[in-house]
PDB file of C-alpha atoms in Angstrom:
ATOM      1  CA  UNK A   1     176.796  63.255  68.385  1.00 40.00           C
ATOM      2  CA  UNK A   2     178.941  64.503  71.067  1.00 45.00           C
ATOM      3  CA  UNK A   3     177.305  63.131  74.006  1.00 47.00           C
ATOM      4  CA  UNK A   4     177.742  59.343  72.751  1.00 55.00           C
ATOM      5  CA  UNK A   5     181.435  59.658  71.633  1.00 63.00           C
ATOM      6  CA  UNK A   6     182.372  56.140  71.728  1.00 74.00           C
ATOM      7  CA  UNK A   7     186.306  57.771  71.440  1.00 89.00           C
ATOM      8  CA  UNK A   8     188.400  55.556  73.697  1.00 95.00           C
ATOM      9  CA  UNK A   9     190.815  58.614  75.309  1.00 95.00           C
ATOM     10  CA  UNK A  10     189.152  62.096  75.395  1.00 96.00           C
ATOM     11  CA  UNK A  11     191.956  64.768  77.022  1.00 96.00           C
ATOM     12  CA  UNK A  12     190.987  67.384  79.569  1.00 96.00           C
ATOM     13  CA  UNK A  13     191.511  70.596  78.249  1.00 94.00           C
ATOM     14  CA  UNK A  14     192.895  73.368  80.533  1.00 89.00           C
ATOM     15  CA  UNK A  15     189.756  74.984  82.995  1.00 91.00           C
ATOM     16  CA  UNK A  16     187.582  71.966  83.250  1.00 96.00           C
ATOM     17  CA  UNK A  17     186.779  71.206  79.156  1.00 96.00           C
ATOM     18  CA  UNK A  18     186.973  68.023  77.493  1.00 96.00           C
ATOM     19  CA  UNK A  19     187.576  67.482  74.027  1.00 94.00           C
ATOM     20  CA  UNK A  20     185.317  66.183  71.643  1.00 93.00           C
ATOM     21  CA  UNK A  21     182.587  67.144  75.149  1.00 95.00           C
ATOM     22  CA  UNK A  22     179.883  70.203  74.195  1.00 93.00           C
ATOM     23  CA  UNK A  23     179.068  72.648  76.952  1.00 92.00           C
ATOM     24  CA  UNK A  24     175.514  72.875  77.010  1.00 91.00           C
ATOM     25  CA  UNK A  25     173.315  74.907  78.572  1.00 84.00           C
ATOM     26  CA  UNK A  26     172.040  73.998  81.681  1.00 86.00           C
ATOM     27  CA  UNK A  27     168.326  73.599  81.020  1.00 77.00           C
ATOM     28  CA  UNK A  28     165.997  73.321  78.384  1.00 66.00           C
ATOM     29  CA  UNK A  29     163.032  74.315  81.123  1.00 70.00           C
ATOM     30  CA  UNK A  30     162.516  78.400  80.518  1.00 71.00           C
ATOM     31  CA  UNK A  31     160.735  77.676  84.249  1.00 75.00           C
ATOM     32  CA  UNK A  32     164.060  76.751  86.255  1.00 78.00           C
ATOM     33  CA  UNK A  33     165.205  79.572  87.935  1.00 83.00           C
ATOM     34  CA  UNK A  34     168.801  79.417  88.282  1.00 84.00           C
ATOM     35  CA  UNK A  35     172.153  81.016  87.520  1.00 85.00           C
ATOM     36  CA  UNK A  36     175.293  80.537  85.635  1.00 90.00           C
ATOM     37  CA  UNK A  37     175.539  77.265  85.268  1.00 92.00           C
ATOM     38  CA  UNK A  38     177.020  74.960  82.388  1.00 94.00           C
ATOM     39  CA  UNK A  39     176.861  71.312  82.080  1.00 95.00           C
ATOM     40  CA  UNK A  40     178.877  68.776  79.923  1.00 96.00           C
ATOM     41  CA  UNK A  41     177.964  65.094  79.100  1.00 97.00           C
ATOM     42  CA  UNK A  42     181.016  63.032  79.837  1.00 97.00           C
ATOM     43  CA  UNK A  43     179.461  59.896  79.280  1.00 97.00           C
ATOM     44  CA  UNK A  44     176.150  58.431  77.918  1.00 97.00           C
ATOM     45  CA  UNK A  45     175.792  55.572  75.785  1.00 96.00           C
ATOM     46  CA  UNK A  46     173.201  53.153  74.906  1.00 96.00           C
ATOM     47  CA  UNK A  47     175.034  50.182  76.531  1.00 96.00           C
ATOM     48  CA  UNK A  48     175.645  52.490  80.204  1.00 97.00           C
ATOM     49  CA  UNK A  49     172.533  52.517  82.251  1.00 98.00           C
ATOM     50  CA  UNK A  50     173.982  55.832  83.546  1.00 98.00           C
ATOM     51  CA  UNK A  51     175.197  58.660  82.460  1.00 98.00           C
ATOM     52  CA  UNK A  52     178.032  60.970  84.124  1.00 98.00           C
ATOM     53  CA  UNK A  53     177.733  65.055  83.700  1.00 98.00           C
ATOM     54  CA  UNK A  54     179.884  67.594  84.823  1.00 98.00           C
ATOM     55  CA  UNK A  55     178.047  71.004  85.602  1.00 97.00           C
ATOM     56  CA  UNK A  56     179.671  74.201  86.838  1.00 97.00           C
ATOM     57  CA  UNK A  57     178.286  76.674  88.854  1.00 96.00           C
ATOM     58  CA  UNK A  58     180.076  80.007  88.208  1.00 94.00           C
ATOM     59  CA  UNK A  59     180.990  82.385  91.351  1.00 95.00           C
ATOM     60  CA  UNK A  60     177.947  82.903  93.278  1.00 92.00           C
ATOM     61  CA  UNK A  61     175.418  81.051  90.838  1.00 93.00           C
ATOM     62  CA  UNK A  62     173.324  78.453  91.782  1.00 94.00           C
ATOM     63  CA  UNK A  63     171.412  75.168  90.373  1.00 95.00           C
ATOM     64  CA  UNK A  64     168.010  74.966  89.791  1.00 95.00           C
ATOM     65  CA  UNK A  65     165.774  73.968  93.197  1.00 96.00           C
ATOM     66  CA  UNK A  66     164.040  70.750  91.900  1.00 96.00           C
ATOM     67  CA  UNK A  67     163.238  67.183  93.044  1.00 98.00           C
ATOM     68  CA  UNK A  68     162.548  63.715  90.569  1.00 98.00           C
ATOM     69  CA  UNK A  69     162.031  60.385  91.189  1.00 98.00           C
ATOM     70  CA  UNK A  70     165.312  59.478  90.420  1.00 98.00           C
ATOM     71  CA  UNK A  71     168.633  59.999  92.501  1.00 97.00           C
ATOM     72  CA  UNK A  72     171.916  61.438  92.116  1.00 98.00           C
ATOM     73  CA  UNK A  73     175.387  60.628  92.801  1.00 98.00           C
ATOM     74  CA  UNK A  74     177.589  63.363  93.128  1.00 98.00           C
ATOM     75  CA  UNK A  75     180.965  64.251  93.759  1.00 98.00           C
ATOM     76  CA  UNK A  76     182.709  68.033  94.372  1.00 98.00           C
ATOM     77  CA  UNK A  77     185.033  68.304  91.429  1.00 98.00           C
ATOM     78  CA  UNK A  78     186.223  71.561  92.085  1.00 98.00           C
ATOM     79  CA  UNK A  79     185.829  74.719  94.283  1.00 98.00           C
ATOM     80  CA  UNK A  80     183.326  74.940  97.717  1.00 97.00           C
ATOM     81  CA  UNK A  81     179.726  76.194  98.277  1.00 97.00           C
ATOM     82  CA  UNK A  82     176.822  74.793  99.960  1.00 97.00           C
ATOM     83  CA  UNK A  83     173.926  72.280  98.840  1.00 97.00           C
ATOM     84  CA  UNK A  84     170.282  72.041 100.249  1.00 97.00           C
ATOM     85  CA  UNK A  85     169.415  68.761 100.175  1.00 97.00           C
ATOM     86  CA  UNK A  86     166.023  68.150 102.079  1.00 94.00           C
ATOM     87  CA  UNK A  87     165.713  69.633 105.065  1.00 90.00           C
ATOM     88  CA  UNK A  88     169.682  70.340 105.632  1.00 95.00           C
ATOM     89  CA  UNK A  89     171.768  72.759 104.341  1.00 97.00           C
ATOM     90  CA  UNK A  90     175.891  71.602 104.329  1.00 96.00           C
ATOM     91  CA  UNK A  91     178.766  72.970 103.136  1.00 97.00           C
ATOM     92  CA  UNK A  92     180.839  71.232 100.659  1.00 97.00           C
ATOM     93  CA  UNK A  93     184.691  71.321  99.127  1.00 97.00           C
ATOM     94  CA  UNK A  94     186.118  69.507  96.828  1.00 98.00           C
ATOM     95  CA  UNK A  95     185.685  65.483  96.184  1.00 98.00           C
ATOM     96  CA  UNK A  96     182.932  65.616  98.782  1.00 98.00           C
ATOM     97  CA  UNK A  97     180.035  63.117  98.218  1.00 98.00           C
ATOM     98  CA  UNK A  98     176.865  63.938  98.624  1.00 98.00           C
ATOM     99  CA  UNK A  99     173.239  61.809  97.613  1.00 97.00           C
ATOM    100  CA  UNK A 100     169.962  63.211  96.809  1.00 98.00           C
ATOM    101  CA  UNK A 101     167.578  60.496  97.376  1.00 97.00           C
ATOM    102  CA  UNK A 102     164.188  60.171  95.482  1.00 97.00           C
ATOM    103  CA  UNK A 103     161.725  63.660  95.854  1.00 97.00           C
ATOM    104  CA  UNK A 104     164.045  65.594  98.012  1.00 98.00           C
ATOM    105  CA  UNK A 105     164.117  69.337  97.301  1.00 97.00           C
ATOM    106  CA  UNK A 106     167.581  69.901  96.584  1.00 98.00           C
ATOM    107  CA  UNK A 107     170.407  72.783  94.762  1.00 97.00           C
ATOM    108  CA  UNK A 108     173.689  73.730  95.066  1.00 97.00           C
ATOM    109  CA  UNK A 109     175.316  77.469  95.178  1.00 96.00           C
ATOM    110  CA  UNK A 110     178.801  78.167  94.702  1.00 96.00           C
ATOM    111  CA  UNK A 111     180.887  80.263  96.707  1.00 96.00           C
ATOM    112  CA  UNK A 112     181.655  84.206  95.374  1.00 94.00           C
ATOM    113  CA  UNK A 113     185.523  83.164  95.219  1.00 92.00           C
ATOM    114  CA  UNK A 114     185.193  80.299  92.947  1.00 95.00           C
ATOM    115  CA  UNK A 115     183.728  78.116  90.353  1.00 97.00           C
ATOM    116  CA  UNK A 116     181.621  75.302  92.490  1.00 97.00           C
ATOM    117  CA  UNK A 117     182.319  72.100  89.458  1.00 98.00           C
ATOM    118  CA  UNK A 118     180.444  68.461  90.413  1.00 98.00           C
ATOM    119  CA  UNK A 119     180.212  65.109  88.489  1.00 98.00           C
ATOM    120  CA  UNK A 120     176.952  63.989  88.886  1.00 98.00           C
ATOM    121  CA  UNK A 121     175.583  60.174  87.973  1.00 98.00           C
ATOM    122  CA  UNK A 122     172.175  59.558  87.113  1.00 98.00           C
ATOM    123  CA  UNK A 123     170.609  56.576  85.801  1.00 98.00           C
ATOM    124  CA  UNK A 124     170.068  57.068  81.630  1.00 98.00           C
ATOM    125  CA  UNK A 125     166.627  56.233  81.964  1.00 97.00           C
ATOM    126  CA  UNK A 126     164.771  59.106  84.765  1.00 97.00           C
ATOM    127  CA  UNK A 127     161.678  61.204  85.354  1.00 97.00           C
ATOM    128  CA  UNK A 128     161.665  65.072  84.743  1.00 96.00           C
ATOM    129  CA  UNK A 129     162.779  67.264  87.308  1.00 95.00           C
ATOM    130  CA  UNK A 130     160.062  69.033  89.523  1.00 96.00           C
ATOM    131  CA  UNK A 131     160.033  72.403  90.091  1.00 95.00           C
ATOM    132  CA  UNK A 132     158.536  73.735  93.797  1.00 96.00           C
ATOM    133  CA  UNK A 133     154.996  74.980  93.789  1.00 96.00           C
ATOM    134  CA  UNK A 134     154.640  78.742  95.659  1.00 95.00           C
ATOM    135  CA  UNK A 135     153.155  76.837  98.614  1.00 97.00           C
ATOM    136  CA  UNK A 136     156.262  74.529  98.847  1.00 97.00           C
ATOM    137  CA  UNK A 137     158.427  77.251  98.448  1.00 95.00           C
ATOM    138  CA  UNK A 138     157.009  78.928 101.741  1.00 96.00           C
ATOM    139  CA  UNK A 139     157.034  75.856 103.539  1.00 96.00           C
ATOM    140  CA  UNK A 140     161.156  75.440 102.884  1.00 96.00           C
ATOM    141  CA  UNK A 141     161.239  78.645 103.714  1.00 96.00           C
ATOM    142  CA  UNK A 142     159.407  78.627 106.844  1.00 97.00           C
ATOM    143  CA  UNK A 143     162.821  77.251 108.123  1.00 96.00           C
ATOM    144  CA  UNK A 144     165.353  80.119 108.823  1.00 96.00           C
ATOM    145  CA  UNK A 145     168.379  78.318 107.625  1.00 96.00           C
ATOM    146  CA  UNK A 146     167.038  77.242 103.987  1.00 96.00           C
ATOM    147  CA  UNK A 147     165.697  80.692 103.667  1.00 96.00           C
ATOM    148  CA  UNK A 148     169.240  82.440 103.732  1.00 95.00           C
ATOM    149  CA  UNK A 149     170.333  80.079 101.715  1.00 95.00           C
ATOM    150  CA  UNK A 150     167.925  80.510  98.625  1.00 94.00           C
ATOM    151  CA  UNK A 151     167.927  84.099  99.520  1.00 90.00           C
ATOM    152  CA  UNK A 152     171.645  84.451  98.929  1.00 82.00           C
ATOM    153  CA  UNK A 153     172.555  85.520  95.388  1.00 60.00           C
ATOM    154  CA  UNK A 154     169.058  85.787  93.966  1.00 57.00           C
ATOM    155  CA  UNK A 155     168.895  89.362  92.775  1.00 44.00           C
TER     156      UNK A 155
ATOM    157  CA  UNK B   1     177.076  48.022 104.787  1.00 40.00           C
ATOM    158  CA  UNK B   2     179.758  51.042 103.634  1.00 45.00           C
ATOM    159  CA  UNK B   3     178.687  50.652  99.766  1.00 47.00           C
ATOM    160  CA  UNK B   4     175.283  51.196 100.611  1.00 55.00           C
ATOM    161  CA  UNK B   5     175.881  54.537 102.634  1.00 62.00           C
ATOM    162  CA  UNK B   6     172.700  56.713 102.047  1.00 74.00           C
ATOM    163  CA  UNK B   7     174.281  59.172 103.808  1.00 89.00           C
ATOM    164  CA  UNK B   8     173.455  62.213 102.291  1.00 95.00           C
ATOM    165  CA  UNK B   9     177.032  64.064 102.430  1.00 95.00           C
ATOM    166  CA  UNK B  10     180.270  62.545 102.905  1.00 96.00           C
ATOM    167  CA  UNK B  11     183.152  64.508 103.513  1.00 96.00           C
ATOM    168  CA  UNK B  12     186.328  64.124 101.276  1.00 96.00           C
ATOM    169  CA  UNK B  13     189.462  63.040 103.772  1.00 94.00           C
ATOM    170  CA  UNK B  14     193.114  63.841 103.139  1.00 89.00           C
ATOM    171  CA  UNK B  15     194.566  61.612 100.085  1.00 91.00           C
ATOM    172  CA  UNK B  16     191.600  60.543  98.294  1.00 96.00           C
ATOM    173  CA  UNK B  17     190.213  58.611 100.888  1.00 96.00           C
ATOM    174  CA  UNK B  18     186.324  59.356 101.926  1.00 96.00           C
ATOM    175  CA  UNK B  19     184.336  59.257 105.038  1.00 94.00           C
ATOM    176  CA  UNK B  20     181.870  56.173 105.384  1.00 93.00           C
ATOM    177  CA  UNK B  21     184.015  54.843 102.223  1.00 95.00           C
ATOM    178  CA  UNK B  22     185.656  51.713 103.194  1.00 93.00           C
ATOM    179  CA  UNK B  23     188.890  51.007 101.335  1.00 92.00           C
ATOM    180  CA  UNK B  24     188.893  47.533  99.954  1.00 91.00           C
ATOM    181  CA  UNK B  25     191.187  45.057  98.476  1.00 85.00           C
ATOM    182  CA  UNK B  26     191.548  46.076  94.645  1.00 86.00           C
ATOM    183  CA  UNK B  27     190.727  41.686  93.580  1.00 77.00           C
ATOM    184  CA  UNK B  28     189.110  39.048  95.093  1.00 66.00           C
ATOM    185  CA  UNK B  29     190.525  36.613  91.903  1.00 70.00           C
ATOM    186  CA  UNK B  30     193.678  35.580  93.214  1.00 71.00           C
ATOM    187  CA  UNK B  31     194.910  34.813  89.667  1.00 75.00           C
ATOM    188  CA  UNK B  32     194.762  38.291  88.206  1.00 78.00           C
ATOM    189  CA  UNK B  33     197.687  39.676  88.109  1.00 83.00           C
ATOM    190  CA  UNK B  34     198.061  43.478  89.481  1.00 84.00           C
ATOM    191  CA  UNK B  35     200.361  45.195  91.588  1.00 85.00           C
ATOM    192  CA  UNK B  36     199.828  48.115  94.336  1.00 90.00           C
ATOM    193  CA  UNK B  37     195.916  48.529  93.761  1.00 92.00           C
ATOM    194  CA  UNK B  38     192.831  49.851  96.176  1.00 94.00           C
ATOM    195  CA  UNK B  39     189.247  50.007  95.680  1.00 95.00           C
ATOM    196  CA  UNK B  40     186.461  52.310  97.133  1.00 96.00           C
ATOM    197  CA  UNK B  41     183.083  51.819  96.382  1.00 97.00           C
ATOM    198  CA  UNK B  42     181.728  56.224  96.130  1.00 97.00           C
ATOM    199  CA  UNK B  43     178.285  55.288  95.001  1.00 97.00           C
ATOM    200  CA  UNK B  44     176.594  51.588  94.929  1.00 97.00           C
ATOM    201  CA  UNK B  45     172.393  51.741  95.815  1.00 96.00           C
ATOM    202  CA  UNK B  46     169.602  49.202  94.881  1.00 96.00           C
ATOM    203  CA  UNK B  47     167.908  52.510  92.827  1.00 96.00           C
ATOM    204  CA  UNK B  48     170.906  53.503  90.814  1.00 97.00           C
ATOM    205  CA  UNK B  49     171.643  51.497  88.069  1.00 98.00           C
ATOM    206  CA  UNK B  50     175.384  52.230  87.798  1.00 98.00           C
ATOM    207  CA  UNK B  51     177.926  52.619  90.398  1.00 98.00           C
ATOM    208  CA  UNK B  52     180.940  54.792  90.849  1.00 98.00           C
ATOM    209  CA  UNK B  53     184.299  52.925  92.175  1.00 98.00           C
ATOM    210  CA  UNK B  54     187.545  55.335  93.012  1.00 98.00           C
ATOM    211  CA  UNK B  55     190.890  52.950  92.089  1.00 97.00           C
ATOM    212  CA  UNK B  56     194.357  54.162  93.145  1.00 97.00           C
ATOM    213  CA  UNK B  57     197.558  52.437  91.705  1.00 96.00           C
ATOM    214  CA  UNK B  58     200.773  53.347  93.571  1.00 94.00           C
ATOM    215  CA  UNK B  59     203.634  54.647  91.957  1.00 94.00           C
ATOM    216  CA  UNK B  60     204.439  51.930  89.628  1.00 92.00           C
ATOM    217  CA  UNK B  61     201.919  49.841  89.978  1.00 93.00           C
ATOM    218  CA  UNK B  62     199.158  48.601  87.289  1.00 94.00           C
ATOM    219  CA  UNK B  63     195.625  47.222  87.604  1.00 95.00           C
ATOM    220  CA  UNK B  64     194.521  43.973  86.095  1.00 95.00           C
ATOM    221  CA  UNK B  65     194.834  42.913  82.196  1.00 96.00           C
ATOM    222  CA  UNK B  66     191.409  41.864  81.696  1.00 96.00           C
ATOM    223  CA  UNK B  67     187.940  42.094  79.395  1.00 98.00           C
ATOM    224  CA  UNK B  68     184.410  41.618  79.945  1.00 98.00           C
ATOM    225  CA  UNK B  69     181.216  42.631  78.095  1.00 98.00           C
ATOM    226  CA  UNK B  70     180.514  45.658  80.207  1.00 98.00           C
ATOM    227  CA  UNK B  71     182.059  48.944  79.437  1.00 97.00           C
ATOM    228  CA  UNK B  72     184.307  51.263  81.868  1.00 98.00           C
ATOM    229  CA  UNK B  73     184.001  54.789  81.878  1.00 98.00           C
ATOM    230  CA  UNK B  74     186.675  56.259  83.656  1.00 98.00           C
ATOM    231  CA  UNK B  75     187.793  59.854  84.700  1.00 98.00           C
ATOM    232  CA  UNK B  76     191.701  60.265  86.011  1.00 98.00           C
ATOM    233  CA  UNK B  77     190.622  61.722  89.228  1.00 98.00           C
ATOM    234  CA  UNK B  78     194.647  62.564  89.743  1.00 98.00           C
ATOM    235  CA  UNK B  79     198.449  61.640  88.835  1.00 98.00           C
ATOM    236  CA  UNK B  80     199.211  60.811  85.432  1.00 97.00           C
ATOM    237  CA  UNK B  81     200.183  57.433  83.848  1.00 97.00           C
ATOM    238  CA  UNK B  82     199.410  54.927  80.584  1.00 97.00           C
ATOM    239  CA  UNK B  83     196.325  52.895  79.987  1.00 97.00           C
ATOM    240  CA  UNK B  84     196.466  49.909  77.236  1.00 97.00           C
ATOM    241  CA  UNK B  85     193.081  49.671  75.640  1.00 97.00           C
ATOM    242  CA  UNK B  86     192.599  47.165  72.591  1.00 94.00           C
ATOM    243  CA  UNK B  87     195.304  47.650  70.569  1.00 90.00           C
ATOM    244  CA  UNK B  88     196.872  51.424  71.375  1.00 94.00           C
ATOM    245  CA  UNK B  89     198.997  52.314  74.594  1.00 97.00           C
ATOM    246  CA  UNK B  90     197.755  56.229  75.567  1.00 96.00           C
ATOM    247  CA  UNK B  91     199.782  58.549  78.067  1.00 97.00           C
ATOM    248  CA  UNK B  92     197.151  59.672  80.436  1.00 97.00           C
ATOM    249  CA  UNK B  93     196.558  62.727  82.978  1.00 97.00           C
ATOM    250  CA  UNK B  94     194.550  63.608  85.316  1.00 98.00           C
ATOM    251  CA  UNK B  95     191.243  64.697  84.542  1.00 98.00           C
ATOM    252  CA  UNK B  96     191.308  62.524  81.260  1.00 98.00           C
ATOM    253  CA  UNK B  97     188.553  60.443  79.783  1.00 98.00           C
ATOM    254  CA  UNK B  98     188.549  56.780  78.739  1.00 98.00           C
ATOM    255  CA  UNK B  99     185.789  54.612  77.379  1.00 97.00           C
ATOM    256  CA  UNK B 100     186.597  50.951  77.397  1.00 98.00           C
ATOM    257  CA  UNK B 101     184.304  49.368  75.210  1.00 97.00           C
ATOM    258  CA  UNK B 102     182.996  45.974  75.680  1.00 97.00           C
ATOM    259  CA  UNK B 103     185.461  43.105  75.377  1.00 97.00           C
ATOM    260  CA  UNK B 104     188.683  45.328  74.898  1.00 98.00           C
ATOM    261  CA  UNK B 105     192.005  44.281  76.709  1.00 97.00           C
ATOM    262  CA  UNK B 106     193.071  47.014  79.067  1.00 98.00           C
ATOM    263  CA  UNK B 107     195.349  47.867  81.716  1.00 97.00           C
ATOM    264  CA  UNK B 108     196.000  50.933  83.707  1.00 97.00           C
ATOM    265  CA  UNK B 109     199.870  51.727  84.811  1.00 96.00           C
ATOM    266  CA  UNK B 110     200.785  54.821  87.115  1.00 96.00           C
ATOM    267  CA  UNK B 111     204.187  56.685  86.510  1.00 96.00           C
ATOM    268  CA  UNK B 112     206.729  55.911  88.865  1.00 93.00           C
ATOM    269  CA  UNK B 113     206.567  59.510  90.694  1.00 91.00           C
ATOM    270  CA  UNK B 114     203.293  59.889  91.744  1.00 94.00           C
ATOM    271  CA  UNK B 115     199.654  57.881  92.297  1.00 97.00           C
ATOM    272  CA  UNK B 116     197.172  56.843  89.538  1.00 97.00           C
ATOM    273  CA  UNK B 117     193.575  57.775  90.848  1.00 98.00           C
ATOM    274  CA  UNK B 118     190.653  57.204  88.926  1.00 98.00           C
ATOM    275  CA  UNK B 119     186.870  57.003  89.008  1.00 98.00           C
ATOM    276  CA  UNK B 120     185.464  54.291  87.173  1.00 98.00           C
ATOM    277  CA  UNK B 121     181.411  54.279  86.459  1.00 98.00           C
ATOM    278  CA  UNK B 122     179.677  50.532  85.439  1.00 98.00           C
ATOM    279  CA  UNK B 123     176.661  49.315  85.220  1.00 98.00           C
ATOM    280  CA  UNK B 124     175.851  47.623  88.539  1.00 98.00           C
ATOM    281  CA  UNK B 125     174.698  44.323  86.811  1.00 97.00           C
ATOM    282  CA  UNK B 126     177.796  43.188  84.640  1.00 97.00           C
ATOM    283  CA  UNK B 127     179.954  40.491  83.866  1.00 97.00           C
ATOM    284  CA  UNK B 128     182.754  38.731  85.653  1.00 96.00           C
ATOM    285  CA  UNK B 129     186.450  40.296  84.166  1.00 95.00           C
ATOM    286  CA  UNK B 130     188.278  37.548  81.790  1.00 96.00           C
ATOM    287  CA  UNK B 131     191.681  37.206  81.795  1.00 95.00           C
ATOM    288  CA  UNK B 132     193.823  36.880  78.866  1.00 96.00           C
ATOM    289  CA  UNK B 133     195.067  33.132  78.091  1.00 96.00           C
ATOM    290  CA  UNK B 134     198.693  32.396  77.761  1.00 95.00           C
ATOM    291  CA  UNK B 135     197.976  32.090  73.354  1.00 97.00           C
ATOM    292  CA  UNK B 136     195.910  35.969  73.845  1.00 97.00           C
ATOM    293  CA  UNK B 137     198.593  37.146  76.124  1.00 95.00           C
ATOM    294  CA  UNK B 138     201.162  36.444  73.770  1.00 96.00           C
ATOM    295  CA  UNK B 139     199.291  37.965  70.709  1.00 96.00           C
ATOM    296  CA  UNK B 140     199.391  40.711  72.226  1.00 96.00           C
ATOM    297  CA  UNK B 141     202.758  40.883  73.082  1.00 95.00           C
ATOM    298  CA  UNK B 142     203.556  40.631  69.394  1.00 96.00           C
ATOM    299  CA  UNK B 143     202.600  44.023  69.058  1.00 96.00           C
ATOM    300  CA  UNK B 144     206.319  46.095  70.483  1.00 96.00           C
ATOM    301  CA  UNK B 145     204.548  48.878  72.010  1.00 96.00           C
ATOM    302  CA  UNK B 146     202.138  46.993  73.820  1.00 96.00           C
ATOM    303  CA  UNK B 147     204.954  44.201  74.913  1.00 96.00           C
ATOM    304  CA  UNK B 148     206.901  47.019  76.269  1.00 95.00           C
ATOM    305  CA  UNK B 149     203.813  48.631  78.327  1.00 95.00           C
ATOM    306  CA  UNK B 150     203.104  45.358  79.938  1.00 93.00           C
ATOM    307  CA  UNK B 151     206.278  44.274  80.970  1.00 90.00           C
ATOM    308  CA  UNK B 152     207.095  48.219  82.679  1.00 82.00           C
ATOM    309  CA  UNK B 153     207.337  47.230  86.357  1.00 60.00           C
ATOM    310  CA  UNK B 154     206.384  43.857  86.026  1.00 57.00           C
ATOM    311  CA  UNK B 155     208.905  42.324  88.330  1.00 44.00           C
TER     312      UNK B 155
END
């Protein structure tokens, strides 16, 4: 099985690929609203009590608005957009680090220039994404900043 | 405490260095051998049950020869160099994948023209590294490959 390749020296590929790595889709949830994404298991294994993924966000996409119980460690691979993580929206470039703590509403949009790449660690053993209710929808959006960005892109 | 930063966003600064990150002394053992190593701590919380560690090795330099039960995932974040690990000697590049499994020898070495950066997930409860005895060292060294990879720069 591809995501628990035990191989000791897996080379990148050219355009962000691995060998002997599977690009999945992004979700399994038909619920998740989102757009062009990918993801690819880098590393899980029964003896790592984390796993690290790589998803990419193409041009203008964006990742699914959720929260969980569980956190995530990420860092900007390649390419610039902006992330909404609680009540903030940043921008972030390449090797930036940015935390989503426990039950925070959170997604990340690429830029239209470029492909917006992130490693992301998670513990191997986490709760199922969340997916915002209508009424917590409105409620982000009652705050003018988080509404242009989950406005932008969503045609 | 800088490895607990819950900051949520943490902006990459020029050369692989990171905002709220401090850089750290690569060792605290003075006997392990290494030359030309730092450490930052990326990702380290109480809720995450991994963490992610950034190592650089100057031009030239190598990190420790060690073991221990837990395993190393490790991405080459950037620069291009060799890794021992067990028995087989690998060029390596950045963006490159390497599992060390449990109780495997390894060692990473940077080329001489450029930095060896690379992120290194573990589980955040592990083992103390081992280092090789004089009687291990030297069956390793019987191997010509491996002899020649350790003693590259080791003046």
């Amino acid at each position: 099985m591809t995501t628990r390749d035990r191989s000791v020296h897996r080379s990148a590929k050219d355009n962000y690929r691995w060998e002997g790595v599977e690009e999945l889709p992004y979700k399994e949830d038909d619920r998740a609203l989102f757009k062009s994404v990918t993801r690819q298991v880098l590393f899980s294994d029964p003896e790592m009590h984390a796993e690290l993924r790589y998803f990419e966000v193409a041009p203008g996409g964006f990742s699914t608005l959720e929260r969980h119980r569980h956190m995530h460690a990420v860092l900007i691979l390649r390419g610039r957009g902006h992330c909404l993580v609680g009540g903030e929206v940043r921008p972030i470039e390449t090797r930036d680090l940015v935390t989503v703590p426990a039950m925070t509403w959170h997604q990340f949009r690429a830029t239209e220039g470029e492909p917006l790449g992130f490693l992301c660690m998670v513990n191997a053993t986490r709760d199922k994404p969340q997916l915002p209710s209508a009424e917590e929808l409105a409620k982000l959006q009652t705050d003018a900043k988080i509404a242009a960005f989950l406005r932008n892109g969503r045609t």
